[in-house]
Coordinates of C-alpha atoms in Angstrom, one line a residue:
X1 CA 1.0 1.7 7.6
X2 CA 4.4 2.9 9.5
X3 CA 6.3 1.4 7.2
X4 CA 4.5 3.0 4.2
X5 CA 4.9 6.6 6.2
X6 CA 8.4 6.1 6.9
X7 CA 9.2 5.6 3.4
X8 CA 6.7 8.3 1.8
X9 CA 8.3 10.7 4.1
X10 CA 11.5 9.6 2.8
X11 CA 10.6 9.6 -0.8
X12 CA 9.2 13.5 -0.3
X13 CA 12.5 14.6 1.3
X14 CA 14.5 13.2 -1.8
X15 CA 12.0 15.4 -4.2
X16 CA 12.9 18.4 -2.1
X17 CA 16.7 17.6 -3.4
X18 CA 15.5 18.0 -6.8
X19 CA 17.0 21.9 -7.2
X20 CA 17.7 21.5 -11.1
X21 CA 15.8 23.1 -13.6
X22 CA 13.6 20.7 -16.1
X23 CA 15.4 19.2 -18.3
X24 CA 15.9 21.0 -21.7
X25 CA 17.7 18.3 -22.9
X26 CA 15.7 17.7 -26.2
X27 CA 13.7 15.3 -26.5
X28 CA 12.5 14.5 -23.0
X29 CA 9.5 13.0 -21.5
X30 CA 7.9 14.9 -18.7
X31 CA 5.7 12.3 -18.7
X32 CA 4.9 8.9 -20.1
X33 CA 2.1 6.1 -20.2
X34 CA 2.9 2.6 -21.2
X35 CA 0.2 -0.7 -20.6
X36 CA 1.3 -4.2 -20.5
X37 CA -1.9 -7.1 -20.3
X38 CA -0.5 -10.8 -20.0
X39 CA -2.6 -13.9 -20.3
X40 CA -1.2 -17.4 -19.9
X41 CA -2.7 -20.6 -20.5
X42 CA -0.8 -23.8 -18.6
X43 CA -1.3 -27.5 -19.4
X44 CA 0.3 -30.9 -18.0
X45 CA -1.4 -34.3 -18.2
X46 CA -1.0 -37.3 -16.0
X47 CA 2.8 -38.4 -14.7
X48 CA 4.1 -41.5 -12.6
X49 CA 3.5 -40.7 -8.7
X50 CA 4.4 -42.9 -6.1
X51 CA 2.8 -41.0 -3.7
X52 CA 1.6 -37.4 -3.7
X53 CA 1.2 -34.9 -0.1
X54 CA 0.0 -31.7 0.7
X55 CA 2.4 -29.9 -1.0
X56 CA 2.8 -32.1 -4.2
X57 CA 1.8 -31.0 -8.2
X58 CA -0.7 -33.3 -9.0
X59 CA -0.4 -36.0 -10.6
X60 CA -3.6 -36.2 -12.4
X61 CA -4.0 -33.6 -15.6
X62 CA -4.4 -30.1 -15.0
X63 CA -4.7 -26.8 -16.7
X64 CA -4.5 -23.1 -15.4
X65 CA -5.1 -19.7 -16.8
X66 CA -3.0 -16.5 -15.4
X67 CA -3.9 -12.8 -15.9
X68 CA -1.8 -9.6 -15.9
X69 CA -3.0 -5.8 -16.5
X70 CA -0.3 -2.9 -15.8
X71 CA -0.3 0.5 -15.8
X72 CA 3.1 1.8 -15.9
X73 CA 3.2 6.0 -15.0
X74 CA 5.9 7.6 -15.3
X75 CA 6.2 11.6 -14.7
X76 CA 9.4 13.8 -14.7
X77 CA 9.7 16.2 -11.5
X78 CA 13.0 17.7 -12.2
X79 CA 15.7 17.0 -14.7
X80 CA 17.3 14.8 -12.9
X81 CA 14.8 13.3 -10.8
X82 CA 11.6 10.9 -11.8
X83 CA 8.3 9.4 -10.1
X84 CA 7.2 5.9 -11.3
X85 CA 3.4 4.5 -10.2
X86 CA 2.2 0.9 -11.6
X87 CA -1.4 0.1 -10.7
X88 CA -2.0 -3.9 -11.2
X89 CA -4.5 -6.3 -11.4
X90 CA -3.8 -10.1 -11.4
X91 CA -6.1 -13.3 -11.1
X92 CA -5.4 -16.8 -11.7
X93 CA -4.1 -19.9 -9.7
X94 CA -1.4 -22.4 -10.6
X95 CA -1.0 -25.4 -10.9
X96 CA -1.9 -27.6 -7.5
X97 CA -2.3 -24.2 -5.9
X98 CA 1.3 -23.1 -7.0
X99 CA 2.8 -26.0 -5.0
X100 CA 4.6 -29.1 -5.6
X101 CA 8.0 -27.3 -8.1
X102 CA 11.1 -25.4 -6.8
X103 CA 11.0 -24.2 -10.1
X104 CA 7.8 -23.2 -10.8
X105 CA 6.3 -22.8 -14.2
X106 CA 4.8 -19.7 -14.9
X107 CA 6.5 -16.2 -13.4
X108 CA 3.5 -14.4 -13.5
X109 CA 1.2 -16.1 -11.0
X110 CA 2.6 -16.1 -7.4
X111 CA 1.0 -18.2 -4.2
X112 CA -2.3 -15.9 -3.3
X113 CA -5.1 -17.5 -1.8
X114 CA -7.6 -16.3 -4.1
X115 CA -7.8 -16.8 -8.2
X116 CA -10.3 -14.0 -8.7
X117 CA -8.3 -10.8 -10.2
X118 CA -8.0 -8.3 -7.7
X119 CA -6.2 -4.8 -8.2
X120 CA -2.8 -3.4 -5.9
X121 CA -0.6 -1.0 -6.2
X122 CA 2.7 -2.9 -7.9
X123 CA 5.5 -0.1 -8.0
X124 CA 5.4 3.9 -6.6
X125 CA 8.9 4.8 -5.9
X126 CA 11.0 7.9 -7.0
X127 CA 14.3 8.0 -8.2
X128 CA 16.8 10.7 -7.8
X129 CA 19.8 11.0 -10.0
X130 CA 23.3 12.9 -8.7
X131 CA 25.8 13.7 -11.5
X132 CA 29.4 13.2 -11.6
X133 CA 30.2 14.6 -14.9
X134 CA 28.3 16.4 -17.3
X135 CA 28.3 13.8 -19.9
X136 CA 24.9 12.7 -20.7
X137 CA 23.3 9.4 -22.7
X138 CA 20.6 9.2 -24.3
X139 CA 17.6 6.8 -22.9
X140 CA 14.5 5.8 -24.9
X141 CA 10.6 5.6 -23.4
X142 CA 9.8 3.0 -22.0
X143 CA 8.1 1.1 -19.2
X144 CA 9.2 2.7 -15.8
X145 CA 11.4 4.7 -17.7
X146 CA 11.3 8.5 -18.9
X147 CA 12.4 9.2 -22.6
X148 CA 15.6 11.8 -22.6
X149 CA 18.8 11.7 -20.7
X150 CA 20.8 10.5 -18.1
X151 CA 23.9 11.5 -16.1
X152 CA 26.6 8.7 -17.8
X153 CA 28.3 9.0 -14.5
X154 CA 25.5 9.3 -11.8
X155 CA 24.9 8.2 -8.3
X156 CA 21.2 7.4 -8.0
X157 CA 18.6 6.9 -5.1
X158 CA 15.9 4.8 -5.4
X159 CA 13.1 4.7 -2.5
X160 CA 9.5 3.1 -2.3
X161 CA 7.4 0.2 -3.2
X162 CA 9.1 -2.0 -6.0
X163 CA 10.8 -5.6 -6.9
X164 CA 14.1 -5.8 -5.9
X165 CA 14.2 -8.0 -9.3
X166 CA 13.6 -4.1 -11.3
X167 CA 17.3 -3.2 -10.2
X168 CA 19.4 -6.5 -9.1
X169 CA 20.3 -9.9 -11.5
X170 CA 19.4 -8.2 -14.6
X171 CA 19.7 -10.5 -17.6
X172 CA 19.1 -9.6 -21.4
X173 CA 17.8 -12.9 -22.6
X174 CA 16.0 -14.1 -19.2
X175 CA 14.4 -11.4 -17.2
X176 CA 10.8 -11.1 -17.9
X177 CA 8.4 -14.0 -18.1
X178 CA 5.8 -11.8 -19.9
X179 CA 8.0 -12.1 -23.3
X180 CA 11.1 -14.7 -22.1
X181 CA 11.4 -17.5 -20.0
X182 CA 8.5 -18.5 -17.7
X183 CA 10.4 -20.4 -15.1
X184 CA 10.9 -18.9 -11.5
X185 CA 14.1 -20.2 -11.3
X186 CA 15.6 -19.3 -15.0
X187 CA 13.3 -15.6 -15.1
X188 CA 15.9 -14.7 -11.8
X189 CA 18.3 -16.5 -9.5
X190 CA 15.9 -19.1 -8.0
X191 CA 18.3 -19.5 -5.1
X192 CA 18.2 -15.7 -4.1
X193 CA 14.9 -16.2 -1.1
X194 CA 14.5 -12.3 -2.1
X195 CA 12.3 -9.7 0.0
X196 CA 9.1 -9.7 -1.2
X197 CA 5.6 -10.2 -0.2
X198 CA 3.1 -12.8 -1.8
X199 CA 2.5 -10.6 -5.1
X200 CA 7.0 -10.0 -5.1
X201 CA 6.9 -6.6 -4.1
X202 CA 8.4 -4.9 -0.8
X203 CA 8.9 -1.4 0.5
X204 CA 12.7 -0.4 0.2
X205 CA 15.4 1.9 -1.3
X206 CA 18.4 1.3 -3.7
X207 CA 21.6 3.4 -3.9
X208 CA 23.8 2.3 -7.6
X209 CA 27.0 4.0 -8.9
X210 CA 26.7 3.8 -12.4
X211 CA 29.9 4.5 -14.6
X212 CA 30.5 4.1 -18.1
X213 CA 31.5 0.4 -17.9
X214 CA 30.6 -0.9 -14.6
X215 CA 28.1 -0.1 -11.8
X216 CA 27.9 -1.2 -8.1
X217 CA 24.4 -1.6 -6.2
X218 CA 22.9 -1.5 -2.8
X219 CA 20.0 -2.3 -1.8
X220 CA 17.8 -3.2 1.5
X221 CA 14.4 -4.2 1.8
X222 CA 11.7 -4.7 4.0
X223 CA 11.0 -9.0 4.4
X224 CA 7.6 -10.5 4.7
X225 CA 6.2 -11.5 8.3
X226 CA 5.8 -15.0 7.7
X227 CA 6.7 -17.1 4.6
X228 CA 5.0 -16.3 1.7
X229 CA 3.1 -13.6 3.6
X230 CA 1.2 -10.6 2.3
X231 CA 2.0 -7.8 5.3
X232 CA 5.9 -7.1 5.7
X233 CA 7.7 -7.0 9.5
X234 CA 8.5 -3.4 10.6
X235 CA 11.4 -4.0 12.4
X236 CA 13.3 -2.9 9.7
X237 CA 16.5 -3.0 12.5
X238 CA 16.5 -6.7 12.7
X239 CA 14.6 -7.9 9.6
X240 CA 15.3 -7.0 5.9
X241 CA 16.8 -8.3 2.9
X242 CA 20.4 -6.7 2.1
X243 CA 21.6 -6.9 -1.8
X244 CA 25.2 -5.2 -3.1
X245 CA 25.6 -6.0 -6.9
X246 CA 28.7 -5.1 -8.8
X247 CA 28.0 -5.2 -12.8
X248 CA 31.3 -5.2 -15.9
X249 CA 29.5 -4.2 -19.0
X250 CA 32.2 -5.4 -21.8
X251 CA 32.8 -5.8 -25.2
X252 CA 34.3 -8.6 -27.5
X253 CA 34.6 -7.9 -31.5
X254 CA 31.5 -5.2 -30.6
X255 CA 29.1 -7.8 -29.4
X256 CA 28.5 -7.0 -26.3
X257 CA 28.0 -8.7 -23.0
X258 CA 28.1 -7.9 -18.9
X259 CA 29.2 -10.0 -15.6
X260 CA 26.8 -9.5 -12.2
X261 CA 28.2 -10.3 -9.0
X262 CA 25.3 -10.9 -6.1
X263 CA 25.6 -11.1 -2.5
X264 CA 22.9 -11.1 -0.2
X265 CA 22.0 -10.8 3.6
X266 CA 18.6 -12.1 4.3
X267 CA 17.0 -11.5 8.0
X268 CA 14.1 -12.9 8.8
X269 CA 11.7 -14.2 11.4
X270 CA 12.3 -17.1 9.8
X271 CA 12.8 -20.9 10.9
X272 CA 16.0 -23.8 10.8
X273 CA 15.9 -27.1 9.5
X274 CA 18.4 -28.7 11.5
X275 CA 16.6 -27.1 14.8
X276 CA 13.6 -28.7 13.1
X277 CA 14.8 -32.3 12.6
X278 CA 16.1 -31.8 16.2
X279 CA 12.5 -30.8 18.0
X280 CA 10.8 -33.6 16.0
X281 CA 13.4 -36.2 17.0
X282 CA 12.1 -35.2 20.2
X283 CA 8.9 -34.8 20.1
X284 CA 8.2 -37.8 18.0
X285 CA 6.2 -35.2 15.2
X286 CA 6.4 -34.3 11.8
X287 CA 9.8 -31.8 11.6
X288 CA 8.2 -28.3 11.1
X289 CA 10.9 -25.5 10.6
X290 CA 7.7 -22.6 11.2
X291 CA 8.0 -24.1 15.3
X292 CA 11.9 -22.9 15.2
X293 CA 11.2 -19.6 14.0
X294 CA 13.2 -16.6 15.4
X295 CA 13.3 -13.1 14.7
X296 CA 16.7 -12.0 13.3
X297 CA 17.6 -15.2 11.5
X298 CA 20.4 -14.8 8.6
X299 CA 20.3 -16.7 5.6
X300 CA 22.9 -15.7 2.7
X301 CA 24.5 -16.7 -0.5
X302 CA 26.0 -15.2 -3.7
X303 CA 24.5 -15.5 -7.6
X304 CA 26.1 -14.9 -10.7
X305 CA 24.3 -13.5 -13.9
X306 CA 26.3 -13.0 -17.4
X307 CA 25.2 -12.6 -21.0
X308 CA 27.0 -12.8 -24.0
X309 CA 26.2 -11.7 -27.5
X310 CA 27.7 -14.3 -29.8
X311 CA 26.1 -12.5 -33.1
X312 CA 23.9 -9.5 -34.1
X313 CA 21.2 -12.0 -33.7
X314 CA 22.3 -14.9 -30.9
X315 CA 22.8 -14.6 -27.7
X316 CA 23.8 -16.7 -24.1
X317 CA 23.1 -16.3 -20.9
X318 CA 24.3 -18.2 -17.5
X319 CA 23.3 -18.1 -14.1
X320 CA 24.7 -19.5 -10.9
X321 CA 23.2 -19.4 -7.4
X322 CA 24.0 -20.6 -3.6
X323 CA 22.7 -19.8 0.0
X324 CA 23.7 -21.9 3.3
X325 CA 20.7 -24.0 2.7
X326 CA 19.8 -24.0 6.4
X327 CA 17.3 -22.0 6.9
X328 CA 13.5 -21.9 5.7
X329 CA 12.5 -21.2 2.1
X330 CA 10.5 -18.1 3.1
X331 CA 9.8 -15.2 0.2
X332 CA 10.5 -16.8 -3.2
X333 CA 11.2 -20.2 -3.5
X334 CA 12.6 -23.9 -2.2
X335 CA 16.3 -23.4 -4.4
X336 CA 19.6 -23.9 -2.5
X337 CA 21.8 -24.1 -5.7
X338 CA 21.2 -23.7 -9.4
X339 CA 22.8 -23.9 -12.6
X340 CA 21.1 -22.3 -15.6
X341 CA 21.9 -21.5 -18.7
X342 CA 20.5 -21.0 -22.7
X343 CA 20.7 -19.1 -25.9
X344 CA 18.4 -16.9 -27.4
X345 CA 18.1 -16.0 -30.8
X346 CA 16.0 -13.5 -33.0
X347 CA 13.9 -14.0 -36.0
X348 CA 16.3 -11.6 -38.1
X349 CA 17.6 -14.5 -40.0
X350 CA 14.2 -15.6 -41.0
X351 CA 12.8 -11.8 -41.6
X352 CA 11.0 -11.9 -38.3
X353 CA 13.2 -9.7 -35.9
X354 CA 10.5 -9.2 -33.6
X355 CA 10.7 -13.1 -33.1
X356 CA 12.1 -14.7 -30.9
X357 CA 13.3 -18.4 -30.1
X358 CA 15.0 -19.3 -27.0
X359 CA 15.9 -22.9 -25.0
X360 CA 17.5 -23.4 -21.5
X361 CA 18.3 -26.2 -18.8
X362 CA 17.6 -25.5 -15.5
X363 CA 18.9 -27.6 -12.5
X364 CA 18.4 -27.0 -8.9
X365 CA 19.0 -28.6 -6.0
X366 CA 18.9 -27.9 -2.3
X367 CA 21.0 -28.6 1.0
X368 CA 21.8 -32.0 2.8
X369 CA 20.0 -30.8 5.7
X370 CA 17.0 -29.4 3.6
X371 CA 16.7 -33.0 1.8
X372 CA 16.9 -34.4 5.3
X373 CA 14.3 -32.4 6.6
X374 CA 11.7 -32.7 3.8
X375 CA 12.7 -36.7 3.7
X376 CA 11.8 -37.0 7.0
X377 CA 8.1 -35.5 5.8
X378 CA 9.2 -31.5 6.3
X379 CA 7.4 -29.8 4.5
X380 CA 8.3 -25.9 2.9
X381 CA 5.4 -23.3 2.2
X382 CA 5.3 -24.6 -1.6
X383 CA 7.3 -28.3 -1.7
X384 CA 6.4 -31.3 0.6
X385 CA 5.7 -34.6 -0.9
X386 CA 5.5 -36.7 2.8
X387 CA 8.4 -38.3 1.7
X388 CA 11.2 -37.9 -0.4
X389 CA 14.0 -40.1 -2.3
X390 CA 16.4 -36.8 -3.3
X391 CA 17.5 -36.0 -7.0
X392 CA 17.8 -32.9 -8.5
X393 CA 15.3 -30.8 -9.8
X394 CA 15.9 -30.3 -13.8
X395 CA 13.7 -28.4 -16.0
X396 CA 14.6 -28.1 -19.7
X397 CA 12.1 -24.8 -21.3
X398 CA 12.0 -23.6 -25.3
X399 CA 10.0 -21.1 -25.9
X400 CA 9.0 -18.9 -29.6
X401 CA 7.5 -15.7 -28.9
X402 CA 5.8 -14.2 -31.9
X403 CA 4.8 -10.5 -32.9
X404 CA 1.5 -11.0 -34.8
X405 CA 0.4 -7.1 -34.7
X406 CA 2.1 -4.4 -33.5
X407 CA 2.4 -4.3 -29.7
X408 CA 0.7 -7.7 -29.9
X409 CA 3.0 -10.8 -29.3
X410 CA 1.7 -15.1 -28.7
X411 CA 4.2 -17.1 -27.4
X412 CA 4.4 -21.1 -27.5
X413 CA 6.5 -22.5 -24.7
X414 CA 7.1 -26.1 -23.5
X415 CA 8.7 -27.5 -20.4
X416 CA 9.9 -30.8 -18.9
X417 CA 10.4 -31.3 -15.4
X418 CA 12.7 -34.4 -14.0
X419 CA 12.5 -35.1 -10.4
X420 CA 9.5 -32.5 -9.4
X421 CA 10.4 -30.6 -6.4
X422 CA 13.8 -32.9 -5.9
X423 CA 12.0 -36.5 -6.0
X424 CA 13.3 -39.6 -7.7
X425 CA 9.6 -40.9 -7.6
X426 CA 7.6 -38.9 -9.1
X427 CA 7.9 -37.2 -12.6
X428 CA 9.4 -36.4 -15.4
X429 CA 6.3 -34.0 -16.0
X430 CA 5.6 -32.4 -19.3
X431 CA 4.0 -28.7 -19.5
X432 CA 2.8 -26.7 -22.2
X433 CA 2.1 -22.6 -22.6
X434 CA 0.3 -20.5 -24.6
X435 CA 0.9 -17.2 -23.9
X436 CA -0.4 -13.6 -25.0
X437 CA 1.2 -10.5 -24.2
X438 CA 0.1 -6.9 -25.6
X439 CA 1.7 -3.7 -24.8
X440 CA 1.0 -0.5 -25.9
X441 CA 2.8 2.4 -25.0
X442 CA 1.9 6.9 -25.0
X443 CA 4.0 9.6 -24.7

């Protein structure tokens, strides 16, 4: 509850900074209501298994069924400054208890210990806009955003409860596994351990200079007390997650297309897995990196996000990620390094361009010391076969997302998975996806 104050009182000091009149900037929102609900149906049948442990996908069939409902509130205090509140529910479970993938399946179900639907508080943050100019652009209504107009030039404070993955490693074509890609690792940067709790929310603020061609981003955030853990650690002094993000929005023959640079600073109460391989050799146990666990510990790395229009209707997108592989997998998931990369194209060309189809290969793969550690029957809070015989973790995913009403959208999506969470012997796996996704919005 500290943490909460401290930032609430934070949050009600910017609002005091708001001295501009309401906007008279026509049209603009003072306030806005949008609703998102998300159901996913998961599928994969029997694959070759050489051995299976606690922390493995299953080999035998299984099937799983993930649910979303969103409330996304939007209200304008000042011209220049807005208040966002998202009440949630979710329910479902996935596959073998979301275990046994670095790259997980399906974006919207994270590792809670319950598949009954329960209702939180996603998002309540407030963000305060400084211009530098008085140009203005023009911004359309929208989920956690307020119809009217910006500050082109603008400084901006963000500070409250959100995902860090709302303002860093955007993506046009591979962002949002409610309408794109499914995959943890391909939706963001599966090798950025972000700060987030169980559900992929945290307690924070952001600072971005935005300019008419580039921007540059800071953020920190409060980490979770434990891997995977639900309550965050207030010792906001020793333990957060530090972003900076610089963004190049370009153009080439008017299609256009961006370049983001990521750098995080992750500090954790988190474990080592060379410390790990060390206690077990003597010991005689199983290595477990949760026994090396100290407050303060850094893990950091650097990911790269770009998209390019190629055509009014086709796009690409590539992403690269990295971190020192050393230390525990501890807020997202088990990636040390990743390729990923795809094209995305509308249905204009077929006189659907609400459509959308869209295939991409992702490849992981994780640290010497990591593979050592979960060889030697390590296991992380989501991978841990017993064993392991190390190869890298591809997964190829084609999606076509179809608007059938308005607001109303079914999505087919299929996946194939070689080497399951980095192991020569088990896999390939296939996985099929129905999805539905409505969204309605109300000024």
């Amino acid at each position: 509850m500290k943490l909460k104050k401290l930032f609430l009182v934070a949050a009600s000091f910017m609002s005091c900074l708001a001295l501009q009149a309401l906007a008279q900037d026509a049209p603009a929102e003072k306030w806005n209501l949008h609703y998102q609900a998300t159901s996913i149906g998961d599928y994969h049948g029997a694959f070759p298994s050489l051995y299976s442990g606690p922390y493995s996908l299953q080999p035998r069939p299984e099937h799983d069924v993930s649910l979303t409902t969103t409330l996304f509130l939007g209200v304008r205090l000042a011209r220049n400054t807005q208040f966002y509140v998202d009440p949630e529910v979710a329910g479902g479970r996935g596959f073998s208890g979301v275990n046994g993938l670095a790259n997980a399946t399906n974006g919207e179900l994270p590792r809670v210990a319950s598949a009954t639907p329960k209702p939180y508080f996603a998002r309540g943050y407030i963000t305060q806009d400084f211009a530098l100019g008085d140009e203005r652009e023009d911004v359309s209504s929208d989920e956690n955003q307020l119809a009217g107009s910006r500050p082109v030039k603008r400084y901006s404070v963000t500070i409250g409860r959100f995902t860090v993955t709302d303002f860093f490693d955007n993506n046009k074509y591979t962002h949002d596994p409610r309408t794109q890609f499914m995959g943890w690792g391909v939706m963001y940067n599966g090798a950025w351990d972000y700060p987030a709790d169980t559900r992929g929310y945290t307690w924070g603020w952001v600072h971005e200079l935005h300019m008419r061609q580039w921007s540059l981003r800071y953020g920190s955030a409060a980490e979770p007390k434990v891997a995977n853990g639900s309550r965050f650690d207030r010792r906001l002094f020793r333990d957060r997650g530090d972003m900076v993000e610089g963004e190049r929005r370009y153009a080439i023959h008017d299609h256009p297309g961006s370049v983001r640079l990521l750098g995080f600073l992750l500090h954790s109460d988190s474990g080592n897995y060379a410390d790990a391989l060390q206690l077990s050799q003597k010991t005689g146990a199983r290595p477990d990196v949760t026994a090396t666990r100290r407050i303060g510990t850094l893990k950091y790395g650097a990911g790269v996000s770009a998209e390019q229009e190629l055509a009014k209707d086709v796009g690409v997108f590539l992403r690269l990620g990295w971190n020192d592989g050393k230390t525990e997998s501890f807020a997202f998931t088990a990636i040390d390094r990743l390729v990923s990369s795809g094209v995305s194209v509308t249905g204009s060309r077929w006189k659907r361009p609400e459509d959308v189809a869209a295939t991409e290969l992702t490849v992981s793969g994780i640290s010497g010391v990591h593979a050592s550690y979960l060889a030697h029957g390590g296991y992380d809070f989501l991978i841990g076969d017993g064993a392991l015989r190390y190869g890298k973790e591809a997964a190829w995913e084609s999606y076509y997302n179809a608007r059938v009403l308005p607001g109303f959208f079914v999505s087919f999506d299929l996946q194939h998975y070689s080497n399951p969470a980095y192991n020569q012997d088990r896999g390939p796996v296939w996985i099929s996806s129905l999805r539905l996704h409505l969204e309605l919005g109300k000024k």
